[in-house]
Amino acid sequence: MDFQELNNIWNRADESLETNLKINKAMFKEVSMQKIKSKLYELKLSSWIEIAFNIPFALFLILYVIDQFTVIKYSGPAFLLLLISLFSLTFSGHKLYLYYRRIHASQSLVETQKSIEKLKYYEQMEKNLLYVIIPLFSTAFLIVMSQSILNIDLYQYSNWVVLQTAASLIVALIIVFILKKFPNRKIQESLSFLKEINAIE
C-alpha cells in the first residue's frame, strides 16, 4: 500500500468523521430546542388561553362601544377594556411567534438566546403593567358588565366604585409581589442552558 492509498483512506475517514460530527451536532441542537420548548410550555399555553378569551371579548366590546357610542360613561370604560384586550392579543401573538418561529433548530443559538431574553423581558413588563391593568380593568369591567347584563348603573354607587378600585389596587400589589417573589424559573433555566451550549460550541 503506497502513500497515496494511505492518504485516500485517511481523507475518507476524516470526511466521514466530520459528517458524523455535523449530524450529531444537528441532532443535539434539535433535541436541545425541543427541551427548551418543553420548558416554555406553560408560557405557550397561557398565551393561547389569553387569545381564546380575548377574541370573543374584544368582539363583544366592539359591538358594545358601537351600541353605547353616545353614552360616554359606558362607551369610555368599554373602549378602555377594548384597548387592554387588543394589547393582550398583540402581546400573546408576539410571544407565540417567538415560541414557534424564533426558538427553532434552524435559528442560531445567539438568535434563540435573544428570543428567550425577549420573553423574559415581556414577562417582567407584564408583571409591572398589572399595577395599572388590574385596577383599571376590574373597575371598567364591572361598570360595563353591570350595565350590559344587569342593566345596573354603577355610577349611582360611586363610593362603592372608588372603594372597589382601591381594593383592586391592593390586590394588584399583592399579586405582583407574589409573582416577583416566585418568578418563572423555566425561562431562566432555558437561558442558562443556552449559555452552556454556547460555551461548549
C-alpha atoms as an extended CHARMM CRD file, in Angstrom:
* protein
*
       201  EXT
         1         1  MET       CA              0.0000000000        0.0000000000        0.0000000000  PROA      1               0.0000000000
         2         2  ASP       CA              1.6280000000        3.2650000000       -1.1270000000  PROA      2               0.0000000000
         3         3  PHE       CA              1.4120000000        6.7240000000        0.4130000000  PROA      3               0.0000000000
         4         4  GLN       CA             -1.3470000000        7.8170000000       -1.9770000000  PROA      4               0.0000000000
         5         5  GLU       CA             -3.6160000000        4.9430000000       -0.9640000000  PROA      5               0.0000000000
         6         6  LEU       CA             -2.9670000000        5.6440000000        2.7280000000  PROA      6               0.0000000000
         7         7  ASN       CA             -3.7080000000        9.3350000000        2.1310000000  PROA      7               0.0000000000
         8         8  ASN       CA             -7.0080000000        8.4880000000        0.3980000000  PROA      8               0.0000000000
         9         9  ILE       CA             -8.0870000000        6.2190000000        3.2720000000  PROA      9               0.0000000000
        10        10  TRP       CA             -7.1940000000        8.9300000000        5.7760000000  PROA      10              0.0000000000
        11        11  ASN       CA             -9.1390000000       11.5970000000        3.8780000000  PROA      11              0.0000000000
        12        12  ARG       CA            -12.2200000000        9.3790000000        3.5990000000  PROA      12              0.0000000000
        13        13  ALA       CA            -12.0650000000        8.6260000000        7.3290000000  PROA      13              0.0000000000
        14        14  ASP       CA            -11.6420000000       12.3310000000        8.0820000000  PROA      14              0.0000000000
        15        15  GLU       CA            -14.6160000000       13.2560000000        5.8750000000  PROA      15              0.0000000000
        16        16  SER       CA            -16.7180000000       10.5430000000        7.4760000000  PROA      16              0.0000000000
        17        17  LEU       CA            -15.8070000000       11.7770000000       10.9610000000  PROA      17              0.0000000000
        18        18  GLU       CA            -16.6530000000       15.3650000000       10.0070000000  PROA      18              0.0000000000
        19        19  THR       CA            -20.0070000000       14.2610000000        8.5510000000  PROA      19              0.0000000000
        20        20  ASN       CA            -20.8520000000       12.3070000000       11.7100000000  PROA      20              0.0000000000
        21        21  LEU       CA            -19.9220000000       15.2760000000       13.8720000000  PROA      21              0.0000000000
        22        22  LYS       CA            -22.1990000000       17.5500000000       11.8390000000  PROA      22              0.0000000000
        23        23  ILE       CA            -25.0820000000       15.0810000000       12.0840000000  PROA      23              0.0000000000
        24        24  ASN       CA            -24.5770000000       14.6080000000       15.8280000000  PROA      24              0.0000000000
        25        25  LYS       CA            -24.3590000000       18.3570000000       16.3480000000  PROA      25              0.0000000000
        26        26  ALA       CA            -27.5840000000       18.9430000000       14.3810000000  PROA      26              0.0000000000
        27        27  MET       CA            -29.3580000000       16.2150000000       16.3520000000  PROA      27              0.0000000000
        28        28  PHE       CA            -28.1200000000       17.6570000000       19.6420000000  PROA      28              0.0000000000
        29        29  LYS       CA            -29.3530000000       21.1010000000       18.6610000000  PROA      29              0.0000000000
        30        30  GLU       CA            -32.7640000000       19.7570000000       17.6390000000  PROA      30              0.0000000000
        31        31  VAL       CA            -33.1420000000       17.8780000000       20.9250000000  PROA      31              0.0000000000
        32        32  SER       CA            -31.9690000000       20.9530000000       22.8450000000  PROA      32              0.0000000000
        33        33  MET       CA            -34.5710000000       23.1820000000       21.1810000000  PROA      33              0.0000000000
        34        34  GLN       CA            -37.3030000000       20.6500000000       21.9460000000  PROA      34              0.0000000000
        35        35  LYS       CA            -36.1560000000       20.5830000000       25.5640000000  PROA      35              0.0000000000
        36        36  ILE       CA            -36.2780000000       24.3780000000       25.7530000000  PROA      36              0.0000000000
        37        37  LYS       CA            -39.7400000000       24.4390000000       24.1900000000  PROA      37              0.0000000000
        38        38  SER       CA            -40.9920000000       21.8960000000       26.7070000000  PROA      38              0.0000000000
        39        39  LYS       CA            -39.6880000000       24.1710000000       29.4800000000  PROA      39              0.0000000000
        40        40  LEU       CA            -41.6730000000       27.0560000000       27.9810000000  PROA      40              0.0000000000
        41        41  TYR       CA            -44.8720000000       25.0270000000       27.5460000000  PROA      41              0.0000000000
        42        42  GLU       CA            -46.7390000000       26.9590000000       30.2690000000  PROA      42              0.0000000000
        43        43  LEU       CA            -45.9300000000       30.2390000000       28.5370000000  PROA      43              0.0000000000
        44        44  LYS       CA            -47.2880000000       28.8780000000       25.2540000000  PROA      44              0.0000000000
        45        45  LEU       CA            -50.4350000000       27.5410000000       26.9240000000  PROA      45              0.0000000000
        46        46  SER       CA            -51.1530000000       30.7730000000       28.8020000000  PROA      46              0.0000000000
        47        47  SER       CA            -50.7300000000       32.7700000000       25.5690000000  PROA      47              0.0000000000
        48        48  TRP       CA            -53.2530000000       30.5560000000       23.7410000000  PROA      48              0.0000000000
        49        49  ILE       CA            -55.7080000000       30.8470000000       26.6600000000  PROA      49              0.0000000000
        50        50  GLU       CA            -55.3960000000       34.6500000000       26.6040000000  PROA      50              0.0000000000
        51        51  ILE       CA            -56.0710000000       34.6900000000       22.8600000000  PROA      51              0.0000000000
        52        52  ALA       CA            -59.0600000000       32.3320000000       23.2280000000  PROA      52              0.0000000000
        53        53  PHE       CA            -60.5380000000       34.6210000000       25.8930000000  PROA      53              0.0000000000
        54        54  ASN       CA            -59.7000000000       37.9730000000       24.3080000000  PROA      54              0.0000000000
        55        55  ILE       CA            -61.0120000000       37.3720000000       20.7770000000  PROA      55              0.0000000000
        56        56  PRO       CA            -64.7090000000       36.9230000000       21.7670000000  PROA      56              0.0000000000
        57        57  PHE       CA            -64.3400000000       39.5390000000       24.4990000000  PROA      57              0.0000000000
        58        58  ALA       CA            -62.9330000000       42.0780000000       22.0210000000  PROA      58              0.0000000000
        59        59  LEU       CA            -65.7810000000       41.3450000000       19.5800000000  PROA      59              0.0000000000
        60        60  PHE       CA            -68.3240000000       41.8790000000       22.3640000000  PROA      60              0.0000000000
        61        61  LEU       CA            -66.6670000000       45.1700000000       23.3320000000  PROA      61              0.0000000000
        62        62  ILE       CA            -66.6270000000       46.4450000000       19.7390000000  PROA      62              0.0000000000
        63        63  LEU       CA            -70.3730000000       45.8400000000       19.4570000000  PROA      63              0.0000000000
        64        64  TYR       CA            -70.9450000000       47.3500000000       22.8850000000  PROA      64              0.0000000000
        65        65  VAL       CA            -68.9370000000       50.5090000000       22.0810000000  PROA      65              0.0000000000
        66        66  ILE       CA            -70.9280000000       50.9510000000       18.8500000000  PROA      66              0.0000000000
        67        67  ASP       CA            -74.2050000000       50.4520000000       20.7170000000  PROA      67              0.0000000000
        68        68  GLN       CA            -73.2890000000       52.8480000000       23.5470000000  PROA      68              0.0000000000
        69        69  PHE       CA            -71.2230000000       55.2410000000       21.4470000000  PROA      69              0.0000000000
        70        70  THR       CA            -73.1120000000       58.3720000000       22.5260000000  PROA      70              0.0000000000
        71        71  VAL       CA            -73.1530000000       57.3630000000       26.2140000000  PROA      71              0.0000000000
        72        72  ILE       CA            -69.5850000000       58.1760000000       27.2050000000  PROA      72              0.0000000000
        73        73  LYS       CA            -69.8920000000       56.8770000000       30.7630000000  PROA      73              0.0000000000
        74        74  TYR       CA            -70.3640000000       53.3770000000       29.3070000000  PROA      74              0.0000000000
        75        75  SER       CA            -68.5690000000       53.5350000000       25.9620000000  PROA      75              0.0000000000
        76        76  GLY       CA            -65.4920000000       55.0830000000       27.6560000000  PROA      76              0.0000000000
        77        77  PRO       CA            -64.8270000000       52.1470000000       30.0450000000  PROA      77              0.0000000000
        78        78  ALA       CA            -65.7050000000       49.6920000000       27.2550000000  PROA      78              0.0000000000
        79        79  PHE       CA            -63.2050000000       51.3570000000       24.9210000000  PROA      79              0.0000000000
        80        80  LEU       CA            -60.5640000000       51.1410000000       27.6590000000  PROA      80              0.0000000000
        81        81  LEU       CA            -61.2970000000       47.4290000000       28.0460000000  PROA      81              0.0000000000
        82        82  LEU       CA            -61.0770000000       47.0320000000       24.2750000000  PROA      82              0.0000000000
        83        83  LEU       CA            -57.6180000000       48.6490000000       24.2230000000  PROA      83              0.0000000000
        84        84  ILE       CA            -56.4380000000       46.3350000000       27.0120000000  PROA      84              0.0000000000
        85        85  SER       CA            -57.8860000000       43.3470000000       25.1730000000  PROA      85              0.0000000000
        86        86  LEU       CA            -56.2410000000       44.2640000000       21.8650000000  PROA      86              0.0000000000
        87        87  PHE       CA            -52.9510000000       44.9050000000       23.6350000000  PROA      87              0.0000000000
        88        88  SER       CA            -53.1710000000       41.4690000000       25.2610000000  PROA      88              0.0000000000
        89        89  LEU       CA            -53.9330000000       39.8450000000       21.8970000000  PROA      89              0.0000000000
        90        90  THR       CA            -50.9350000000       41.5150000000       20.2600000000  PROA      90              0.0000000000
        91        91  PHE       CA            -48.7000000000       40.6550000000       23.1900000000  PROA      91              0.0000000000
        92        92  SER       CA            -49.7750000000       36.9950000000       23.2700000000  PROA      92              0.0000000000
        93        93  GLY       CA            -49.4700000000       36.7140000000       19.4970000000  PROA      93              0.0000000000
        94        94  HSD       CA            -45.9100000000       38.0230000000       19.5500000000  PROA      94              0.0000000000
        95        95  LYS       CA            -44.9280000000       35.6130000000       22.3420000000  PROA      95              0.0000000000
        96        96  LEU       CA            -46.3100000000       32.7100000000       20.3130000000  PROA      96              0.0000000000
        97        97  TYR       CA            -44.4330000000       33.9560000000       17.2510000000  PROA      97              0.0000000000
        98        98  LEU       CA            -41.1870000000       33.8790000000       19.2520000000  PROA      98              0.0000000000
        99        99  TYR       CA            -42.0240000000       30.4270000000       20.5890000000  PROA      99              0.0000000000
       100       100  TYR       CA            -42.8920000000       28.8200000000       17.2360000000  PROA      100             0.0000000000
       101       101  ARG       CA            -40.7220000000       30.7210000000       14.7530000000  PROA      101             0.0000000000
       102       102  ARG       CA            -37.6800000000       32.0380000000       16.6550000000  PROA      102             0.0000000000
       103       103  ILE       CA            -36.9590000000       29.1870000000       19.0770000000  PROA      103             0.0000000000
       104       104  HSD       CA            -36.0730000000       26.6060000000       16.4930000000  PROA      104             0.0000000000
       105       105  ALA       CA            -33.1350000000       24.4030000000       15.4880000000  PROA      105             0.0000000000
       106       106  SER       CA            -32.7880000000       26.3570000000       12.2270000000  PROA      106             0.0000000000
       107       107  GLN       CA            -32.0110000000       29.5100000000       14.2120000000  PROA      107             0.0000000000
       108       108  SER       CA            -28.5540000000       30.2280000000       15.5680000000  PROA      108             0.0000000000
       109       109  LEU       CA            -28.0140000000       29.7900000000       19.3010000000  PROA      109             0.0000000000
       110       110  VAL       CA            -27.4460000000       33.5390000000       19.6350000000  PROA      110             0.0000000000
       111       111  GLU       CA            -30.7740000000       34.3400000000       17.9570000000  PROA      111             0.0000000000
       112       112  THR       CA            -32.5610000000       31.7610000000       20.1030000000  PROA      112             0.0000000000
       113       113  GLN       CA            -30.9940000000       33.2780000000       23.2020000000  PROA      113             0.0000000000
       114       114  LYS       CA            -32.1680000000       36.7480000000       22.1320000000  PROA      114             0.0000000000
       115       115  SER       CA            -35.7140000000       35.4420000000       21.6590000000  PROA      115             0.0000000000
       116       116  ILE       CA            -35.8080000000       33.9110000000       25.1300000000  PROA      116             0.0000000000
       117       117  GLU       CA            -34.3510000000       37.1200000000       26.5790000000  PROA      117             0.0000000000
       118       118  LYS       CA            -37.2760000000       38.9380000000       24.9410000000  PROA      118             0.0000000000
       119       119  LEU       CA            -39.7420000000       36.5130000000       26.5170000000  PROA      119             0.0000000000
       120       120  LYS       CA            -38.1150000000       37.1290000000       29.8960000000  PROA      120             0.0000000000
       121       121  TYR       CA            -38.3490000000       40.9010000000       29.3740000000  PROA      121             0.0000000000
       122       122  TYR       CA            -42.0150000000       40.6140000000       28.3230000000  PROA      122             0.0000000000
       123       123  GLU       CA            -42.7940000000       38.6070000000       31.4380000000  PROA      123             0.0000000000
       124       124  GLN       CA            -41.2270000000       41.2840000000       33.6590000000  PROA      124             0.0000000000
       125       125  MET       CA            -43.0700000000       44.0180000000       31.7680000000  PROA      125             0.0000000000
       126       126  GLU       CA            -46.3800000000       42.1700000000       32.1480000000  PROA      126             0.0000000000
       127       127  LYS       CA            -45.8830000000       41.9580000000       35.9000000000  PROA      127             0.0000000000
       128       128  ASN       CA            -45.2580000000       45.7010000000       36.1900000000  PROA      128             0.0000000000
       129       129  LEU       CA            -48.2530000000       46.5170000000       33.9760000000  PROA      129             0.0000000000
       130       130  LEU       CA            -50.5200000000       44.6420000000       36.4060000000  PROA      130             0.0000000000
       131       131  TYR       CA            -50.1640000000       47.5600000000       38.8320000000  PROA      131             0.0000000000
       132       132  VAL       CA            -52.2220000000       49.6110000000       36.3750000000  PROA      132             0.0000000000
       133       133  ILE       CA            -54.1990000000       47.0000000000       34.4430000000  PROA      133             0.0000000000
       134       134  ILE       CA            -55.8360000000       45.2220000000       37.4050000000  PROA      134             0.0000000000
       135       135  PRO       CA            -57.4630000000       48.3530000000       38.9380000000  PROA      135             0.0000000000
       136       136  LEU       CA            -58.4600000000       49.7920000000       35.5410000000  PROA      136             0.0000000000
       137       137  PHE       CA            -59.6990000000       46.5030000000       34.1260000000  PROA      137             0.0000000000
       138       138  SER       CA            -61.6920000000       45.4140000000       37.1810000000  PROA      138             0.0000000000
       139       139  THR       CA            -63.4850000000       48.7610000000       37.5590000000  PROA      139             0.0000000000
       140       140  ALA       CA            -64.2380000000       49.1950000000       33.8590000000  PROA      140             0.0000000000
       141       141  PHE       CA            -65.2840000000       45.5280000000       33.6030000000  PROA      141             0.0000000000
       142       142  LEU       CA            -67.7950000000       45.8680000000       36.4580000000  PROA      142             0.0000000000
       143       143  ILE       CA            -69.2650000000       49.0840000000       35.0020000000  PROA      143             0.0000000000
       144       144  VAL       CA            -69.7290000000       47.5690000000       31.5380000000  PROA      144             0.0000000000
       145       145  MET       CA            -70.9840000000       44.1580000000       32.6520000000  PROA      145             0.0000000000
       146       146  SER       CA            -73.3650000000       45.5910000000       35.2540000000  PROA      146             0.0000000000
       147       147  GLN       CA            -74.9760000000       47.7770000000       32.5940000000  PROA      147             0.0000000000
       148       148  SER       CA            -74.9800000000       45.2520000000       29.7360000000  PROA      148             0.0000000000
       149       149  ILE       CA            -76.1370000000       42.1840000000       31.6840000000  PROA      149             0.0000000000
       150       150  LEU       CA            -77.9980000000       43.5020000000       34.7640000000  PROA      150             0.0000000000
       151       151  ASN       CA            -78.8880000000       46.9700000000       33.4790000000  PROA      151             0.0000000000
       152       152  ILE       CA            -77.4420000000       48.4820000000       36.6680000000  PROA      152             0.0000000000
       153       153  ASP       CA            -75.7670000000       51.8800000000       36.6180000000  PROA      153             0.0000000000
       154       154  LEU       CA            -72.7850000000       51.5710000000       38.9490000000  PROA      154             0.0000000000
       155       155  TYR       CA            -72.2080000000       55.3080000000       38.7640000000  PROA      155             0.0000000000
       156       156  GLN       CA            -75.0910000000       55.6010000000       41.2120000000  PROA      156             0.0000000000
       157       157  TYR       CA            -72.8470000000       53.8350000000       43.7080000000  PROA      157             0.0000000000
       158       158  SER       CA            -69.7860000000       55.9930000000       43.1760000000  PROA      158             0.0000000000
       159       159  ASN       CA            -68.4550000000       55.4770000000       46.7160000000  PROA      159             0.0000000000
       160       160  TRP       CA            -68.5250000000       51.7220000000       46.2230000000  PROA      160             0.0000000000
       161       161  VAL       CA            -66.7650000000       52.0530000000       42.8560000000  PROA      161             0.0000000000
       162       162  VAL       CA            -63.9780000000       54.1130000000       44.4510000000  PROA      162             0.0000000000
       163       163  LEU       CA            -63.5720000000       51.5630000000       47.2540000000  PROA      163             0.0000000000
       164       164  GLN       CA            -63.5940000000       48.7080000000       44.7690000000  PROA      164             0.0000000000
       165       165  THR       CA            -60.8730000000       50.4100000000       42.6920000000  PROA      165             0.0000000000
       166       166  ALA       CA            -58.7560000000       50.9690000000       45.8160000000  PROA      166             0.0000000000
       167       167  ALA       CA            -59.2460000000       47.3320000000       46.8380000000  PROA      167             0.0000000000
       168       168  SER       CA            -58.2410000000       46.1080000000       43.3670000000  PROA      168             0.0000000000
       169       169  LEU       CA            -55.0770000000       48.2220000000       43.6000000000  PROA      169             0.0000000000
       170       170  ILE       CA            -54.1970000000       46.4450000000       46.8570000000  PROA      170             0.0000000000
       171       171  VAL       CA            -54.9040000000       43.1160000000       45.1530000000  PROA      171             0.0000000000
       172       172  ALA       CA            -52.6080000000       44.1590000000       42.2840000000  PROA      172             0.0000000000
       173       173  LEU       CA            -49.8130000000       44.9700000000       44.7490000000  PROA      173             0.0000000000
       174       174  ILE       CA            -50.1730000000       41.5520000000       46.3900000000  PROA      174             0.0000000000
       175       175  ILE       CA            -50.3290000000       39.6430000000       43.0860000000  PROA      175             0.0000000000
       176       176  VAL       CA            -47.2850000000       41.3990000000       41.6320000000  PROA      176             0.0000000000
       177       177  PHE       CA            -45.3590000000       40.8660000000       44.8720000000  PROA      177             0.0000000000
       178       178  ILE       CA            -46.0960000000       37.1170000000       44.7380000000  PROA      178             0.0000000000
       179       179  LEU       CA            -45.2220000000       36.8810000000       41.0260000000  PROA      179             0.0000000000
       180       180  LYS       CA            -41.9070000000       38.6440000000       41.5910000000  PROA      180             0.0000000000
       181       181  LYS       CA            -41.2090000000       36.5440000000       44.6790000000  PROA      181             0.0000000000
       182       182  PHE       CA            -41.7080000000       33.3480000000       42.6620000000  PROA      182             0.0000000000
       183       183  PRO       CA            -40.5340000000       34.1340000000       39.1020000000  PROA      183             0.0000000000
       184       184  ASN       CA            -40.7550000000       31.7730000000       36.1550000000  PROA      184             0.0000000000
       185       185  ARG       CA            -37.6130000000       29.7210000000       36.7130000000  PROA      185             0.0000000000
       186       186  LYS       CA            -38.0390000000       27.8120000000       33.4720000000  PROA      186             0.0000000000
       187       187  ILE       CA            -37.1850000000       30.8400000000       31.3330000000  PROA      187             0.0000000000
       188       188  GLN       CA            -34.0090000000       31.3920000000       33.3360000000  PROA      188             0.0000000000
       189       189  GLU       CA            -33.1570000000       27.6840000000       33.1580000000  PROA      189             0.0000000000
       190       190  SER       CA            -33.5340000000       27.8240000000       29.3670000000  PROA      190             0.0000000000
       191       191  LEU       CA            -31.2320000000       30.8380000000       29.1570000000  PROA      191             0.0000000000
       192       192  SER       CA            -28.6340000000       29.1870000000       31.3870000000  PROA      192             0.0000000000
       193       193  PHE       CA            -28.7700000000       26.0380000000       29.2640000000  PROA      193             0.0000000000
       194       194  LEU       CA            -28.2220000000       28.0450000000       26.0600000000  PROA      194             0.0000000000
       195       195  LYS       CA            -25.2470000000       29.8370000000       27.6170000000  PROA      195             0.0000000000
       196       196  GLU       CA            -23.7070000000       26.4830000000       28.4840000000  PROA      196             0.0000000000
       197       197  ILE       CA            -24.1770000000       25.2460000000       24.8990000000  PROA      197             0.0000000000
       198       198  ASN       CA            -22.6290000000       28.4610000000       23.5650000000  PROA      198             0.0000000000
       199       199  ALA       CA            -19.6570000000       27.9860000000       25.8570000000  PROA      199             0.0000000000
       200       200  ILE       CA            -19.1600000000       24.4070000000       24.6000000000  PROA      200             0.0000000000
       201       201  GLU       CA            -19.5240000000       25.4850000000       20.9760000000  PROA      201             0.0000000000
